[in-house]
Amino acid sequence: MVLNVDASFSKDYSGSCGAVIRDHLSAFIGASTAKLEHVANTLSAQAAALVEGLKLALQLGINSLLV
């Protein structure tokens, strides 16, 4: 399985993030999004996106993942 994540950051210290998991044939497995109420910077937003992606993998029972 492959995990792709991305995040956005706003000057008002908020943002959003999303994650998508696909299999080895690029078929869609699952996705999630989250609103980030308090985020310090772009790097923190990207880290939050990775956490969201890992939570998604856990919910789907995926234990072998390429990030």
CSV table of C-alpha atoms in Angstrom, one decimal:
chain,number,residue,atom,x,y,z
A,1,MET,CA,0.0,0.0,0.0
A,2,VAL,CA,1.1,3.6,-0.7
A,3,LEU,CA,0.2,6.6,1.5
A,4,ASN,CA,0.2,10.1,0.0
A,5,VAL,CA,-0.4,13.1,2.2
A,6,ASP,CA,-0.6,16.9,1.7
A,7,ALA,CA,-1.4,19.9,3.9
A,8,SER,CA,-2.2,23.6,3.7
A,9,PHE,CA,-1.3,26.4,6.1
A,10,SER,CA,-2.8,29.8,6.5
A,11,LYS,CA,-1.4,33.0,8.1
A,12,ASP,CA,-4.0,32.8,10.8
A,13,TYR,CA,-2.3,29.6,12.1
A,14,SER,CA,-5.0,27.2,10.7
A,15,GLY,CA,-4.9,24.7,7.9
A,16,SER,CA,-6.1,21.4,6.6
A,17,CYS,CA,-4.7,18.1,5.5
A,18,GLY,CA,-5.6,15.0,3.6
A,19,ALA,CA,-4.3,11.5,3.1
A,20,VAL,CA,-4.9,8.9,0.3
A,21,ILE,CA,-4.0,5.2,0.4
A,22,ARG,CA,-3.7,3.2,-2.8
A,23,ASP,CA,-2.7,-0.4,-3.5
A,24,HIS,CA,0.2,-1.5,-5.7
A,25,LEU,CA,-1.9,-1.2,-8.8
A,26,SER,CA,-2.8,2.4,-7.8
A,27,ALA,CA,-6.4,1.4,-7.0
A,28,PHE,CA,-8.1,3.6,-4.4
A,29,ILE,CA,-8.3,2.1,-0.9
A,30,GLY,CA,-9.2,5.0,1.4
A,31,ALA,CA,-8.9,8.7,2.1
A,32,SER,CA,-9.3,11.1,5.0
A,33,THR,CA,-9.2,14.8,5.6
A,34,ALA,CA,-8.8,17.0,8.7
A,35,LYS,CA,-9.1,20.6,9.6
A,36,LEU,CA,-6.2,21.9,11.6
A,37,GLU,CA,-7.4,24.5,14.2
A,38,HIS,CA,-4.0,25.5,15.6
A,39,VAL,CA,-0.8,24.8,13.5
A,40,ALA,CA,2.4,26.7,13.9
A,41,ASN,CA,3.9,26.5,10.4
A,42,THR,CA,3.9,24.5,7.2
A,43,LEU,CA,6.2,21.8,8.6
A,44,SER,CA,3.8,21.2,11.5
A,45,ALA,CA,0.9,21.0,9.0
A,46,GLN,CA,2.8,18.4,7.0
A,47,ALA,CA,3.5,16.4,10.2
A,48,ALA,CA,-0.2,16.5,11.1
A,49,ALA,CA,-1.0,15.2,7.6
A,50,LEU,CA,1.3,12.3,8.1
A,51,VAL,CA,-0.3,11.5,11.4
A,52,GLU,CA,-3.7,11.5,9.7
A,53,GLY,CA,-2.5,9.1,7.1
A,54,LEU,CA,-1.1,6.8,9.7
A,55,LYS,CA,-4.4,6.9,11.6
A,56,LEU,CA,-6.2,6.0,8.3
A,57,ALA,CA,-3.9,3.1,7.7
A,58,LEU,CA,-4.5,1.8,11.3
A,59,GLN,CA,-8.3,2.1,10.8
A,60,LEU,CA,-8.1,0.1,7.6
A,61,GLY,CA,-5.9,-2.5,9.2
A,62,ILE,CA,-3.0,-1.9,6.9
A,63,ASN,CA,0.3,-2.8,8.4
A,64,SER,CA,2.6,-2.7,5.4
A,65,LEU,CA,2.9,0.9,4.0
A,66,LEU,CA,5.1,2.9,1.8
A,67,VAL,CA,5.0,6.6,2.7
